[in-house]
Coordinates of C-alpha atoms in Angstrom, one line a residue:
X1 CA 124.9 -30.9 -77.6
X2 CA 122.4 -31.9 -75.4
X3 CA 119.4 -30.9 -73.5
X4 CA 120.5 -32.8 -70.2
X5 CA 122.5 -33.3 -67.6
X6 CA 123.1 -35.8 -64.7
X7 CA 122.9 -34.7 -61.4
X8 CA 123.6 -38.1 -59.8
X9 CA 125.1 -38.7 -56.4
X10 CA 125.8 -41.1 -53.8
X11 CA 122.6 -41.4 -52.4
X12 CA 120.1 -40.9 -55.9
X13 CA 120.1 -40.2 -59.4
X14 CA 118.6 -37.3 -60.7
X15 CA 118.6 -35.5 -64.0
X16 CA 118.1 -31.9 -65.0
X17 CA 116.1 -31.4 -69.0
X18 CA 115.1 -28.5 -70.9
X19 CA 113.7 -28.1 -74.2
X20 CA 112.3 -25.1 -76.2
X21 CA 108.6 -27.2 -75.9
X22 CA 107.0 -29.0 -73.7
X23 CA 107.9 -32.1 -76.6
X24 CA 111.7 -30.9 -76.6
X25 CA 111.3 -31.2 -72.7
X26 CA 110.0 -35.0 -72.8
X27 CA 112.8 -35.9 -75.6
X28 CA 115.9 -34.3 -73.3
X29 CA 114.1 -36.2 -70.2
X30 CA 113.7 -39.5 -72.0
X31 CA 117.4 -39.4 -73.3
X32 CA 118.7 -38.1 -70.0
X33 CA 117.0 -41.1 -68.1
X34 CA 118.5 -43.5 -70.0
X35 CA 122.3 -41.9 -70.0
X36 CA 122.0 -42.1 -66.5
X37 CA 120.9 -45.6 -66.3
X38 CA 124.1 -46.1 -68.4
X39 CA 122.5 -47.8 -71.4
X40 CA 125.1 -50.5 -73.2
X41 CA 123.8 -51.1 -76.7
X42 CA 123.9 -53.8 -78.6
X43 CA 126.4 -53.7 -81.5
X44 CA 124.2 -53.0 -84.8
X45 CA 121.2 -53.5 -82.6
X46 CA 118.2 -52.7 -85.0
X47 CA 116.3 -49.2 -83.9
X48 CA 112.8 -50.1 -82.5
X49 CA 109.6 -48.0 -82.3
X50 CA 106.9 -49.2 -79.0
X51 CA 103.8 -47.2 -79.2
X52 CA 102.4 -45.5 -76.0
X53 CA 99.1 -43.4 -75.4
X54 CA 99.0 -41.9 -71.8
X55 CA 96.6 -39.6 -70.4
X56 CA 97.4 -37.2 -67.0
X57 CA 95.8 -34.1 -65.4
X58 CA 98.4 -31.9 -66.2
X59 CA 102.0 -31.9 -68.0
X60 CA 103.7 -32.8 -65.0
X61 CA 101.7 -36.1 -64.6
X62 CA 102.2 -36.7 -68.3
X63 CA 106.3 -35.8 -67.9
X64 CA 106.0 -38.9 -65.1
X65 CA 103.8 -41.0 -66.8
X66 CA 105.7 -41.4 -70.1
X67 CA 109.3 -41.5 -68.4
X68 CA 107.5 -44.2 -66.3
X69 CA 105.9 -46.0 -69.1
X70 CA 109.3 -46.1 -70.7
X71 CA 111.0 -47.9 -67.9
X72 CA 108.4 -50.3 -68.3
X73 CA 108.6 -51.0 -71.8
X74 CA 112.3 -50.8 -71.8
X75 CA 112.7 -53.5 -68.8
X76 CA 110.5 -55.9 -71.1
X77 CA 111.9 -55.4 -74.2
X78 CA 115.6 -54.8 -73.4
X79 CA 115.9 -51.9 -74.7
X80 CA 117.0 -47.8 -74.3
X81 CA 115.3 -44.6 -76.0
X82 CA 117.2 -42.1 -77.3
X83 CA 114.0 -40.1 -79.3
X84 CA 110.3 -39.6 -79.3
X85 CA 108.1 -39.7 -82.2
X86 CA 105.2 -37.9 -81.2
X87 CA 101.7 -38.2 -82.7
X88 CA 99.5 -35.3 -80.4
X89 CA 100.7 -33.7 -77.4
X90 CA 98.3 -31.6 -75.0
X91 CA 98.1 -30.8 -71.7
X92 CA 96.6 -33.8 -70.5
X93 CA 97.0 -36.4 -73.4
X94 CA 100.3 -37.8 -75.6
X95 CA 100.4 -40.5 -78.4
X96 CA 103.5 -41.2 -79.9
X97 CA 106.7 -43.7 -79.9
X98 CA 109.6 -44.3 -78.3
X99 CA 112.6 -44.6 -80.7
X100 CA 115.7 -46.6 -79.8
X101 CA 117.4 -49.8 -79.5
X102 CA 118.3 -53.4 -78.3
X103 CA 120.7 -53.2 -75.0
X104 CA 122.5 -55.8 -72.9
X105 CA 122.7 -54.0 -69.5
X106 CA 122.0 -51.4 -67.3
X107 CA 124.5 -49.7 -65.1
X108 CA 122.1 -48.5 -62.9
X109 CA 118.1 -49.6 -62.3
X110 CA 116.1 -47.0 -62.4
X111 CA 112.7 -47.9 -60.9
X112 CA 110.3 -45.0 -61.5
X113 CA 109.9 -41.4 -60.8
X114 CA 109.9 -40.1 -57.8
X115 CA 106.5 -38.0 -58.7
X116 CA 106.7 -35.8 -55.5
X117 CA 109.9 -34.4 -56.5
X118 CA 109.3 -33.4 -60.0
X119 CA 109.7 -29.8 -60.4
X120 CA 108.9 -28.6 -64.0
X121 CA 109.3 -24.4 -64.3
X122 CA 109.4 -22.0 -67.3
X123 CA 113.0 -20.5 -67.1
X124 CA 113.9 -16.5 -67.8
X125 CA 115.2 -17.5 -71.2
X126 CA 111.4 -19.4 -72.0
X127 CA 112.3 -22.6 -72.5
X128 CA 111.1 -25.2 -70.2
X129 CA 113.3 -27.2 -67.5
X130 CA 112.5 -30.2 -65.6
X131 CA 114.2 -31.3 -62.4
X132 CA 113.3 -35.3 -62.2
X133 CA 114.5 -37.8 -59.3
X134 CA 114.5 -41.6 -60.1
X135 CA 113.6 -44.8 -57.2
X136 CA 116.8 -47.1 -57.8

């Protein structure tokens, strides 16, 4: 089951996470981002692991940095990530890898974050939800 879902319309894409943790939160936003960019893999494409440090002020600016960050690295290596392998997660710091594999395409180009749109909340049930609007 997962921890995502795709809110997309005509005129954006957005995705809706949640995780138990602020970590489960990142891994459900990561693999929701790239399910909505419509990731085509590679047949047998070997899994790949691209280390990332990123400081913020706060989780949200972490939340945008490391969705950002993987856009970036994902656009230069050709390449989706489905998982997180993470090394130290605070509130302002996170060290870790992204986990996933070789692609050939993109359905849709998802430029970055839309930062000012991000709504992160603690739900009823405490597990943590993320709202998260993408530039395409």
């Amino acid at each position: 089951m997962s921890n995502f879902e795709i809110l997309s319309s005509a005129a954006d894409v957005r995705i809706k996470a949640w995780g138990a943790t602020r970590a489960g939160l990142l891994k459900s936003a990561l693999q929701g981002m790239f399910a909505a960019a419509g990731a085509h893999y590679v047949d047998g494409g070997a899994e790949q692991k691209r280390r990332f440090e990123i400081r913020g002020a706060d989780f949200t600016a972490l939340l945008t940095a490391v969705l950002n960050q993987a856009l970036a690295v994902s656009a230069a290596q050709h390449e989706a990530y489905q998982d997180l392998s993470l090394e130290l997660i605070t509130e302002s710091e996170i060290k870790g890898f992204f986990v996933g594999r070789p692609i050939t395409e993109f359905k849709a180009q998802l430029k970055s974050v839309v930062a000012q749109e991000l709504e992160i909340k603690r739900r009823d049930d405490e597990k943590w939800e993320a709202v998260v609007k993408f530039e395409v």
